[in-house]
Amino acid sequence: MSDHALRLLREQPHLAELAAFPFNFDLTRANHGEAVRLASGGPLEAVAGDDTGGTYFVCGDGSVLYADSEGSAGIIGNSVDEALEVLVGLPGWHDYLGLAPADGEEKIHAAVTETEEEIREYHGIDDERTELRAGLGLPERSPVELIGLLHAALLRTEPDFLLLNAEEGGAHDLLDRHPRPPLWETVLARGRTDLTLLREDSAWDEVAGDRARRALALRAAQFDRREGDLPLLRHLLRHEAEASMTDELRLAAVLVGLHGCADDLPLLHEVRETDFDTWCGLGGMPEPGADPAELRSWARDLDDSLFGTDPSDEPLFTWTGLAHEQGLVELARAALIRRLDDIDFRAYCDARDGKAMERRDASQLSSLVHEFEQLGDTFQALRAQRLYVPLQTRAWDRVSALRRLARLEREEGRFGAAIRALASLRDTLAEPDGGAGDSGSGSDKSLGHWQRTNLGAYIVEEHYAVARTAATDTALADEVRAVTVAAGELLARLSGTARANVERHLAGTTDTHTDTHGTTDTHTDSRTDIHTDTGANPDAGVSAEPTPPQPSAG
């Protein structure tokens, strides 16, 4: 992308003065006033500003992002040269953000004429425009052409150029209000193409053998159901079983079952017997030899409760997960950030009005944390976890949420915050109604056996991990010593088996296994090593947030 015009402005003061007035591209105002960054992590350089507090940024590919002082942002050109074409050719461009080429020449010319006549009442623009275009080598384009350039640029803003407040993480609004296709439409486009190929009896193995393409083809078949699809659905079902229990495997089984062919029951049962997860996930299936109507009824019940034929009814996380699998990481990230911003804003309003957060918002926060971590975006995961922690009323859930919060704070290098989260965790363990100790006294007994569970082991490991990583911050020396002492005390309270496993694990990871943040991460490795001391499944700790065990009769 060309930055020829920007170089000329920096080299020739007279041209820079013309650009600053009357066209409001002022090189001396390249200070936005608040720290911002792109959600993608891409480079961003402020190069100019205007007299309303807006700032022009150049992105890594040369695109120009304009951020106003009201919290909105948008791409206005593919390069500085193109952005200046728009600014010089349309000095009232802020008034045209709602215009598009589809509005037609008459409407566009009328809008531009009206605005420019108002500008001329205060100062000239015509001679200045001619001089600046000549000095910068900008072509003369019609208002219709320039509106086309501006419109196309604005539509490129999201997802790749989503602007965030660097400290709080919230996203800027879009500068324009032009309609965009829904997330599902963009994600599903490849699946629809592959479904067409499958129906044409081509690319069966290529599509079925690729996890991301297979999942999208099944989703496309979910929303475009045809009688002749049964053979290709059987083929996709067999291959999806190789991925174990997934939403798409259940969907494939439902789509096959809806055809009501009794001959498919042996295949469905073979798929169900793939492993323990599939056996549980496809429960209730009619036995081989059952009446076709029974098979159809089973499939219809699952379809009504879990799937359906309207893509807009699918949860956000369906589409962000599929987008991630396709490599559309920024598309998934932008959608998740927008959802988190909505929840954050409603939480603020609820707190201001003295109301509790809506259940649907609270239930999504843990999923948002997980999805952001899948994208490698610990910063946004931390935002969601901070909202999630205060909503936990049960002691077990509160401790589990605080441990996760401490880990995310640590991974983001916020060691002081991690130490404070662990202090709150220990306070909860010590509360009488939190079930501290073996007695589990009080009304909330969910923590009565924490010393014998994976959660107890994770708590100890996180204390040691925070102590090691925070030791580099000399200002936190006293706090680090307190965390180290607390870690030892908690370790001593673990049951014999759990304590031995933690000690063995810590001995092997004390000086190794640094993650991408330069910090030691014992959390992930420990999942294959720590187990409960109650006779439970040794793999019970695989989930990120373990559930409390049921107290045994003994």
Coordinates of C-alpha atoms in Angstrom, one line a residue:
M1 CA 0.0 0.0 0.0
S2 CA 1.3 3.5 -0.9
D3 CA 2.2 6.1 1.6
H4 CA 3.6 8.5 -1.0
A5 CA 1.3 11.3 0.1
L6 CA 2.2 10.9 3.7
R7 CA 5.9 11.2 2.9
L8 CA 5.2 14.4 0.9
L9 CA 3.2 15.9 3.8
R10 CA 6.0 15.2 6.2
E11 CA 8.6 16.7 3.8
Q12 CA 6.6 19.8 2.7
P13 CA 5.2 22.0 5.4
H14 CA 2.9 24.0 3.0
L15 CA 1.2 20.8 1.9
A16 CA 0.9 19.7 5.5
E17 CA -0.8 23.0 6.4
L18 CA -3.3 22.6 3.5
A19 CA -4.1 19.0 4.7
A20 CA -4.6 20.3 8.2
F21 CA -6.9 23.1 7.0
P22 CA -9.4 22.9 5.5
F23 CA -9.2 19.1 5.2
N24 CA -8.6 18.3 8.9
F25 CA -5.7 15.8 8.5
D26 CA -3.3 17.4 10.9
L27 CA 0.1 15.7 11.4
T28 CA 0.6 17.7 14.7
R29 CA -2.5 16.0 16.3
A30 CA -1.2 12.4 16.1
N31 CA -2.0 11.8 19.8
H32 CA -5.2 9.9 20.5
G33 CA -5.2 10.6 24.2
E34 CA -6.0 7.1 25.4
A35 CA -4.1 3.9 24.8
V36 CA -5.7 1.7 22.1
R37 CA -4.7 -1.4 20.2
L38 CA -6.0 -3.8 17.6
A39 CA -7.7 -6.9 18.9
S40 CA -5.6 -8.9 16.4
G41 CA -2.4 -7.6 18.0
G42 CA -1.3 -6.1 14.7
P43 CA 0.8 -2.9 14.4
L44 CA -0.9 0.5 14.8
E45 CA 0.8 3.9 14.3
A46 CA -1.0 7.2 14.9
V47 CA 0.0 9.6 12.1
A48 CA -2.5 12.5 12.2
G49 CA -5.6 13.8 13.9
D50 CA -8.4 16.3 13.5
D51 CA -9.9 19.2 15.5
T52 CA -12.7 17.0 16.9
G53 CA -10.3 14.7 18.8
G54 CA -10.3 12.0 16.2
T55 CA -7.1 10.2 15.2
Y56 CA -5.8 8.5 12.0
F57 CA -3.8 5.3 12.4
V58 CA -1.8 3.3 9.9
C59 CA -2.2 -0.4 10.3
G60 CA 0.3 -3.1 9.4
D61 CA -1.0 -3.6 5.8
G62 CA -1.1 0.2 5.2
S63 CA -4.9 0.6 5.8
V64 CA -5.9 3.8 7.6
L65 CA -8.1 3.4 10.7
Y66 CA -9.9 6.5 11.9
A67 CA -11.0 6.6 15.6
D68 CA -13.2 9.4 16.8
S69 CA -13.4 10.8 20.3
E70 CA -16.7 9.1 21.0
G71 CA -15.5 5.5 20.9
S72 CA -16.1 4.6 17.3
A73 CA -13.6 3.5 14.7
G74 CA -13.4 2.4 11.1
I75 CA -11.2 1.8 8.1
I76 CA -11.5 4.8 5.7
G77 CA -8.9 3.8 3.1
N78 CA -6.7 0.9 2.0
S79 CA -3.7 3.3 2.2
V80 CA -2.8 6.8 3.3
D81 CA -3.0 7.9 -0.3
E82 CA -6.6 6.5 -0.7
A83 CA -7.7 7.9 2.7
L84 CA -6.5 11.3 1.6
E85 CA -8.3 11.0 -1.7
V86 CA -11.5 10.6 0.4
L87 CA -10.7 13.4 2.9
V88 CA -9.8 15.9 0.2
G89 CA -12.5 14.9 -2.2
L90 CA -15.2 14.6 0.5
P91 CA -14.3 17.2 3.2
G92 CA -17.7 16.5 4.8
W93 CA -17.1 12.7 4.8
H94 CA -18.4 12.3 8.4
D95 CA -21.8 13.1 7.0
Y96 CA -21.6 10.3 4.4
L97 CA -21.0 7.3 6.6
G98 CA -24.5 6.0 5.9
L99 CA -24.2 6.4 2.1
A100 CA -23.4 3.5 -0.2
P101 CA -23.0 3.2 -4.0
A102 CA -26.4 1.5 -4.1
D103 CA -28.0 4.8 -3.1
G104 CA -27.4 6.1 -6.6
E105 CA -25.7 9.1 -8.1
E106 CA -28.6 11.5 -7.5
K107 CA -28.7 11.0 -3.8
I108 CA -24.9 11.0 -3.4
H109 CA -24.5 14.2 -5.4
A110 CA -27.3 15.9 -3.5
A111 CA -25.8 15.0 -0.1
V112 CA -22.2 16.1 -1.1
T113 CA -23.5 19.4 -2.7
E114 CA -25.5 20.3 0.4
T115 CA -22.6 19.7 2.8
E116 CA -20.0 21.5 0.7
E117 CA -22.2 24.5 0.3
E118 CA -22.4 24.7 4.1
I119 CA -18.6 24.5 4.4
R120 CA -18.1 27.3 1.8
E121 CA -20.1 29.6 4.0
Y122 CA -17.2 29.6 6.4
H123 CA -14.0 29.0 4.3
G124 CA -12.9 27.9 0.8
I125 CA -12.3 24.4 -0.3
D126 CA -12.2 24.4 -4.1
D127 CA -8.8 26.1 -4.8
E128 CA -7.3 24.4 -1.8
R129 CA -8.5 21.0 -3.0
T130 CA -7.0 21.5 -6.5
E131 CA -3.7 22.6 -5.0
L132 CA -3.5 19.7 -2.5
R133 CA -4.4 17.1 -5.1
A134 CA -1.8 18.4 -7.4
G135 CA 0.9 18.6 -4.7
L136 CA 0.2 15.0 -3.5
G137 CA -0.4 13.5 -6.9
L138 CA -3.9 12.5 -6.1
P139 CA -6.3 11.7 -8.9
E140 CA -9.6 13.6 -9.3
R141 CA -12.5 11.3 -8.6
S142 CA -16.2 11.9 -8.6
P143 CA -18.1 11.9 -5.4
V144 CA -19.8 8.6 -6.4
E145 CA -16.3 7.0 -6.8
L146 CA -15.1 8.3 -3.5
I147 CA -18.3 7.1 -1.7
G148 CA -17.6 3.7 -3.2
L149 CA -14.0 3.7 -1.8
L150 CA -15.1 4.9 1.6
H151 CA -18.0 2.3 1.8
A152 CA -15.7 -0.6 0.8
A153 CA -13.1 0.5 3.3
L154 CA -15.6 0.8 6.2
L155 CA -16.9 -2.7 5.5
R156 CA -13.3 -4.1 6.0
T157 CA -13.1 -2.8 9.6
E158 CA -14.2 -5.9 11.4
P159 CA -12.9 -8.4 12.2
D160 CA -9.2 -7.6 11.2
F161 CA -9.2 -4.0 12.5
L162 CA -11.3 -4.1 15.6
L163 CA -10.0 -1.4 17.9
L164 CA -9.8 -1.9 21.6
N165 CA -9.2 0.2 24.7
A166 CA -5.7 -1.1 25.6
E167 CA -6.3 -1.1 29.3
E168 CA -9.9 -2.2 29.7
G169 CA -10.2 -4.4 26.6
G170 CA -13.6 -3.2 25.4
A171 CA -14.1 -2.7 21.6
H172 CA -14.9 0.5 19.8
D173 CA -18.2 0.8 18.0
L174 CA -18.2 0.6 14.2
L175 CA -17.9 4.1 12.7
D176 CA -20.7 3.3 10.2
R177 CA -24.0 1.4 10.6
H178 CA -24.0 -0.5 7.3
P179 CA -25.4 -4.0 7.6
R180 CA -23.0 -6.9 7.8
P181 CA -23.8 -10.5 7.1
P182 CA -24.4 -12.5 10.3
L183 CA -21.6 -14.6 11.7
W184 CA -23.2 -17.9 10.7
E185 CA -23.4 -16.9 7.1
T186 CA -19.7 -16.2 6.8
V187 CA -18.8 -19.3 8.6
L188 CA -21.2 -21.6 6.8
A189 CA -20.2 -20.4 3.2
R190 CA -17.5 -23.1 2.8
G191 CA -19.8 -25.8 4.2
R192 CA -22.5 -25.0 1.6
T193 CA -19.9 -25.2 -1.2
D194 CA -18.8 -28.6 0.1
L195 CA -22.3 -29.9 0.5
T196 CA -22.9 -29.1 -3.1
L197 CA -19.8 -31.1 -4.1
L198 CA -21.0 -34.0 -2.0
R199 CA -24.4 -33.9 -3.7
E200 CA -22.7 -34.0 -7.0
D201 CA -20.9 -37.2 -5.9
S202 CA -17.5 -35.5 -5.9
A203 CA -14.9 -34.9 -3.1
W204 CA -16.5 -37.3 -0.7
D205 CA -13.3 -38.5 0.8
E206 CA -11.6 -35.0 0.7
V207 CA -14.5 -33.4 2.6
A208 CA -15.2 -36.3 5.0
G209 CA -11.5 -36.7 5.8
D210 CA -11.0 -33.1 6.9
R211 CA -12.5 -32.4 10.3
A212 CA -13.2 -28.7 9.7
R213 CA -14.8 -29.3 6.3
R214 CA -16.8 -32.3 7.5
A215 CA -18.2 -30.3 10.4
L216 CA -19.2 -27.4 8.1
A217 CA -20.8 -29.7 5.6
L218 CA -22.9 -31.3 8.3
R219 CA -24.0 -27.9 9.5
A220 CA -24.9 -26.9 5.9
A221 CA -27.0 -30.2 5.7
Q222 CA -28.7 -29.2 9.0
F223 CA -30.1 -26.1 7.4
D224 CA -30.7 -27.5 3.9
R225 CA -32.3 -30.9 4.2
R226 CA -33.0 -33.1 1.2
E227 CA -34.3 -36.6 0.8
G228 CA -31.4 -37.7 -1.4
D229 CA -28.8 -36.8 1.3
L230 CA -28.9 -40.0 3.2
P231 CA -25.9 -41.7 1.5
L232 CA -23.6 -38.8 2.1
L233 CA -24.9 -38.3 5.6
R234 CA -24.0 -42.0 6.4
H235 CA -20.5 -41.3 5.0
L236 CA -20.0 -38.2 7.1
L237 CA -21.3 -40.0 10.2
R238 CA -18.8 -42.8 9.9
H239 CA -15.9 -40.3 9.6
E240 CA -17.1 -38.0 12.3
A241 CA -17.1 -41.0 14.8
E242 CA -13.3 -40.9 14.5
A243 CA -13.4 -37.5 16.3
S244 CA -15.2 -39.2 19.2
M245 CA -18.2 -37.3 20.8
T246 CA -18.8 -34.0 19.1
D247 CA -21.9 -31.8 18.5
E248 CA -21.5 -32.6 14.8
L249 CA -21.5 -36.4 15.5
R250 CA -24.8 -36.1 17.3
L251 CA -26.1 -33.9 14.5
A252 CA -25.0 -36.5 11.9
A253 CA -26.8 -39.3 13.8
V254 CA -29.9 -37.1 14.1
L255 CA -29.9 -36.3 10.3
V256 CA -29.5 -40.0 9.5
G257 CA -32.2 -41.0 12.0
L258 CA -34.7 -38.4 10.6
H259 CA -34.9 -40.4 7.4
G260 CA -36.4 -43.2 9.5
C261 CA -34.6 -46.1 7.8
A262 CA -34.4 -49.1 10.1
D263 CA -31.4 -50.4 8.2
D264 CA -29.4 -47.5 9.6
L265 CA -29.8 -48.7 13.2
P266 CA -26.8 -51.1 13.1
L267 CA -24.6 -48.3 11.8
L268 CA -25.9 -45.9 14.5
H269 CA -25.2 -48.4 17.2
E270 CA -21.7 -49.1 15.8
V271 CA -21.0 -45.4 16.0
R272 CA -22.4 -45.2 19.5
E273 CA -20.1 -48.0 20.6
T274 CA -17.0 -46.1 19.4
D275 CA -15.9 -45.2 22.9
F276 CA -17.4 -44.3 26.3
D277 CA -18.1 -40.7 25.3
T278 CA -20.1 -41.6 22.2
W279 CA -21.9 -44.3 24.2
C280 CA -23.1 -41.6 26.7
G281 CA -23.6 -38.9 24.1
L282 CA -25.9 -40.9 21.9
G283 CA -28.0 -42.4 24.6
G284 CA -31.7 -43.4 24.2
M285 CA -31.2 -44.7 20.7
P286 CA -33.6 -47.4 19.6
E287 CA -32.2 -50.9 19.5
P288 CA -31.5 -52.6 16.1
G289 CA -34.7 -54.0 14.7
A290 CA -36.9 -51.2 16.2
D291 CA -39.7 -49.7 14.2
P292 CA -38.6 -46.9 11.8
A293 CA -41.1 -44.6 13.5
E294 CA -39.3 -45.1 16.8
L295 CA -36.0 -44.1 15.2
R296 CA -37.6 -41.1 13.6
S297 CA -39.1 -40.1 16.9
W298 CA -35.8 -40.3 18.7
A299 CA -34.1 -38.2 16.1
R300 CA -36.9 -35.7 16.0
D301 CA -36.8 -35.2 19.8
L302 CA -33.1 -34.5 19.6
D303 CA -33.5 -32.2 16.6
D304 CA -36.2 -30.2 18.3
S305 CA -34.1 -29.7 21.5
L306 CA -30.6 -29.3 20.1
F307 CA -30.6 -28.4 16.4
G308 CA -33.4 -27.2 14.2
T309 CA -33.4 -25.6 10.8
D310 CA -32.6 -21.9 11.5
P311 CA -28.9 -21.0 11.7
S312 CA -29.7 -17.9 13.7
D313 CA -31.0 -20.0 16.5
E314 CA -27.6 -21.7 17.0
P315 CA -25.6 -20.5 20.0
L316 CA -22.8 -18.0 19.3
F317 CA -20.2 -20.6 20.4
T318 CA -21.2 -23.0 17.6
W319 CA -20.2 -20.5 15.0
T320 CA -17.1 -19.1 16.8
G321 CA -15.8 -22.7 17.3
L322 CA -16.3 -23.5 13.6
A323 CA -14.7 -20.2 12.6
H324 CA -11.7 -21.1 14.7
E325 CA -11.4 -24.5 13.1
Q326 CA -11.4 -22.9 9.7
G327 CA -8.6 -20.5 10.7
L328 CA -10.9 -17.5 10.9
V329 CA -9.5 -16.6 14.2
E330 CA -10.1 -12.8 14.1
L331 CA -13.7 -13.4 13.0
A332 CA -14.2 -15.6 16.1
R333 CA -12.4 -13.2 18.4
A334 CA -14.3 -10.2 17.2
A335 CA -17.7 -11.9 17.8
L336 CA -16.7 -13.1 21.3
I337 CA -15.4 -9.7 22.3
R338 CA -18.6 -8.1 21.1
R339 CA -20.6 -10.6 23.2
L340 CA -18.4 -10.0 26.3
D341 CA -18.8 -6.2 25.8
D342 CA -22.6 -6.6 25.8
I343 CA -22.5 -8.7 29.0
D344 CA -20.1 -6.2 30.6
F345 CA -22.3 -3.3 29.8
R346 CA -25.4 -5.0 31.1
A347 CA -23.6 -6.0 34.3
Y348 CA -22.6 -2.3 34.8
C349 CA -26.2 -1.2 34.3
D350 CA -27.5 -4.0 36.6
A351 CA -25.0 -3.0 39.3
R352 CA -25.9 0.7 39.0
D353 CA -29.6 -0.2 39.3
G354 CA -29.1 -2.6 42.2
K355 CA -30.2 -5.6 40.2
A356 CA -28.6 -9.1 39.8
M357 CA -27.0 -10.1 36.5
E358 CA -29.3 -12.1 34.2
R359 CA -28.9 -15.8 34.4
R360 CA -28.3 -16.1 30.7
D361 CA -25.4 -13.6 30.9
A362 CA -23.8 -15.3 33.9
S363 CA -24.0 -18.7 32.3
Q364 CA -22.1 -17.5 29.2
L365 CA -19.1 -16.1 31.0
S366 CA -17.4 -19.4 31.8
S367 CA -17.8 -20.4 28.1
L368 CA -16.4 -17.1 27.0
V369 CA -13.3 -17.7 29.2
H370 CA -12.8 -21.1 27.6
E371 CA -13.3 -19.8 24.1
F372 CA -10.9 -16.9 24.5
E373 CA -8.3 -19.4 26.0
Q374 CA -8.8 -21.6 22.9
L375 CA -7.9 -18.5 20.8
G376 CA -4.8 -17.8 23.0
D377 CA -6.4 -14.5 24.1
T378 CA -5.6 -14.6 27.8
F379 CA -6.3 -10.9 28.1
Q380 CA -10.0 -11.2 27.1
A381 CA -10.3 -14.5 29.0
L382 CA -9.2 -12.6 32.1
R383 CA -11.9 -9.9 31.5
A384 CA -14.6 -12.5 31.4
Q385 CA -13.3 -14.4 34.5
R386 CA -13.3 -11.2 36.5
L387 CA -17.0 -10.8 35.8
Y388 CA -17.6 -14.5 36.5
V389 CA -15.9 -14.7 40.0
P390 CA -18.4 -12.5 41.9
L391 CA -21.3 -14.5 40.7
Q392 CA -20.3 -17.7 42.4
T393 CA -22.3 -18.2 45.5
R394 CA -21.3 -21.8 46.4
A395 CA -17.9 -22.1 48.1
W396 CA -16.6 -24.8 45.8
D397 CA -17.5 -22.7 42.7
R398 CA -16.0 -19.6 44.2
V399 CA -12.7 -21.2 45.1
S400 CA -12.5 -22.9 41.7
A401 CA -13.2 -19.5 40.0
L402 CA -10.6 -17.7 42.1
R403 CA -8.0 -20.3 41.2
R404 CA -8.6 -19.9 37.6
L405 CA -8.6 -16.1 38.0
A406 CA -5.2 -16.3 39.7
R407 CA -3.8 -18.4 36.9
L408 CA -5.0 -16.0 34.2
E409 CA -3.7 -13.0 36.2
R410 CA -0.3 -14.8 36.4
E411 CA -0.2 -15.6 32.7
E412 CA -0.9 -12.0 31.9
G413 CA 2.0 -10.9 34.2
R414 CA -0.3 -9.3 36.7
F415 CA 1.4 -10.9 39.7
G416 CA 0.0 -8.5 42.3
A417 CA -3.6 -9.3 41.2
A418 CA -2.8 -13.0 41.1
I419 CA -1.6 -12.8 44.7
R420 CA -4.7 -11.0 45.8
A421 CA -6.9 -13.6 44.1
L422 CA -5.1 -16.4 46.0
A423 CA -5.6 -14.5 49.2
S424 CA -9.4 -14.3 48.5
L425 CA -9.3 -18.1 47.7
R426 CA -7.7 -18.8 51.1
D427 CA -10.3 -16.6 52.8
T428 CA -13.0 -18.7 51.3
L429 CA -11.4 -22.0 52.4
A430 CA -11.2 -20.6 55.9
E431 CA -14.9 -19.5 56.1
P432 CA -16.9 -21.7 58.4
D433 CA -19.8 -21.9 55.9
G434 CA -17.2 -22.7 53.2
G435 CA -16.7 -26.2 54.6
A436 CA -13.2 -25.7 55.8
G437 CA -11.4 -28.6 57.3
D438 CA -12.7 -32.2 57.4
S439 CA -15.9 -31.4 59.3
G440 CA -17.5 -29.4 56.5
S441 CA -19.5 -27.4 59.1
G442 CA -22.0 -24.8 58.1
S443 CA -24.8 -24.9 55.5
D444 CA -22.4 -24.9 52.5
K445 CA -20.5 -28.2 52.7
S446 CA -19.2 -28.2 49.1
L447 CA -15.6 -27.8 50.2
G448 CA -15.7 -30.4 53.0
H449 CA -13.3 -32.7 51.1
W450 CA -11.2 -30.3 49.1
Q451 CA -8.0 -31.7 50.5
R452 CA -8.6 -35.0 48.7
T453 CA -9.6 -33.7 45.3
N454 CA -7.9 -32.4 42.1
L455 CA -9.1 -28.9 43.0
G456 CA -7.0 -29.1 46.2
A457 CA -3.9 -30.1 44.2
Y458 CA -4.5 -27.3 41.7
I459 CA -4.8 -24.7 44.4
V460 CA -1.4 -25.7 45.9
E461 CA 0.3 -25.8 42.5
E462 CA -1.1 -22.4 41.6
H463 CA 0.3 -20.9 44.8
Y464 CA 3.8 -22.3 44.0
A465 CA 3.5 -21.1 40.4
V466 CA 2.6 -17.6 41.4
A467 CA 5.4 -17.5 44.0
R468 CA 8.0 -18.5 41.4
T469 CA 6.9 -16.2 38.7
A470 CA 6.2 -13.2 40.9
A471 CA 9.7 -13.6 42.5
T472 CA 11.1 -11.5 39.6
D473 CA 9.2 -8.5 40.9
T474 CA 11.2 -7.2 43.9
A475 CA 8.4 -4.9 44.9
L476 CA 6.3 -7.9 45.8
A477 CA 9.0 -9.6 47.9
D478 CA 6.9 -9.7 51.1
E479 CA 3.8 -10.8 49.2
V480 CA 5.7 -13.6 47.5
R481 CA 7.0 -14.8 50.9
A482 CA 3.5 -14.9 52.2
V483 CA 2.3 -16.9 49.2
T484 CA 5.1 -19.4 49.6
V485 CA 4.3 -19.9 53.2
A486 CA 0.6 -20.3 52.4
A487 CA 1.5 -22.9 49.7
G488 CA 3.4 -25.0 52.2
E489 CA 0.6 -24.9 54.7
L490 CA -2.0 -25.9 52.1
L491 CA 0.3 -28.7 50.8
A492 CA 0.5 -30.1 54.4
R493 CA -3.3 -30.2 54.5
L494 CA -3.7 -32.3 51.4
S495 CA -4.3 -36.0 51.7
G496 CA -1.4 -38.3 51.5
T497 CA -1.9 -39.4 47.9
A498 CA -2.7 -35.9 46.6
R499 CA 0.3 -34.4 48.5
A500 CA 2.7 -37.0 47.2
N501 CA 1.6 -36.4 43.6
V502 CA 1.9 -32.7 43.9
E503 CA 5.4 -33.0 45.4
R504 CA 6.5 -35.3 42.7
H505 CA 5.1 -33.0 40.0
L506 CA 6.6 -29.9 41.5
A507 CA 10.0 -31.6 41.8
G508 CA 9.9 -32.2 38.1
T509 CA 8.7 -28.7 37.0
T510 CA 10.4 -26.3 39.4
D511 CA 13.1 -25.2 36.9
T512 CA 11.5 -26.1 33.5
H513 CA 8.4 -25.9 31.4
T514 CA 8.2 -22.2 30.8
D515 CA 5.2 -21.0 28.7
T516 CA 5.0 -18.3 26.1
H517 CA 4.7 -15.7 28.8
G518 CA 8.0 -16.7 30.3
T519 CA 6.3 -18.1 33.4
T520 CA 6.2 -21.6 34.8
D521 CA 2.9 -23.4 34.1
T522 CA 2.2 -26.4 36.3
H523 CA -1.6 -26.3 35.8
T524 CA -1.7 -28.0 32.4
D525 CA 0.9 -30.7 33.1
S526 CA -0.7 -31.6 36.4
R527 CA -3.9 -32.8 34.8
T528 CA -2.5 -36.1 33.8
D529 CA -0.8 -36.6 37.2
I530 CA -3.1 -35.6 40.0
H531 CA -6.1 -37.6 41.1
T532 CA -8.6 -37.8 43.9
D533 CA -8.0 -39.8 47.0
T534 CA -11.6 -41.1 47.2
G535 CA -11.5 -43.9 44.7
A536 CA -12.8 -41.7 41.9
N537 CA -11.7 -41.9 38.2
P538 CA -8.0 -40.8 38.1
D539 CA -8.9 -38.7 35.0
A540 CA -11.6 -36.8 36.8
G541 CA -9.4 -33.7 36.9
V542 CA -9.2 -33.3 33.1
S543 CA -11.9 -30.6 33.1
A544 CA -10.7 -27.1 33.7
E545 CA -13.2 -26.6 36.6
P546 CA -13.5 -29.8 38.5
T547 CA -16.8 -30.6 40.3
P548 CA -16.9 -31.4 44.0
P549 CA -17.0 -35.1 45.0
Q550 CA -19.9 -36.6 46.8
P551 CA -19.0 -37.3 50.4
S552 CA -18.6 -41.1 51.0
A553 CA -20.6 -42.9 53.7
G554 CA -17.4 -43.5 55.5

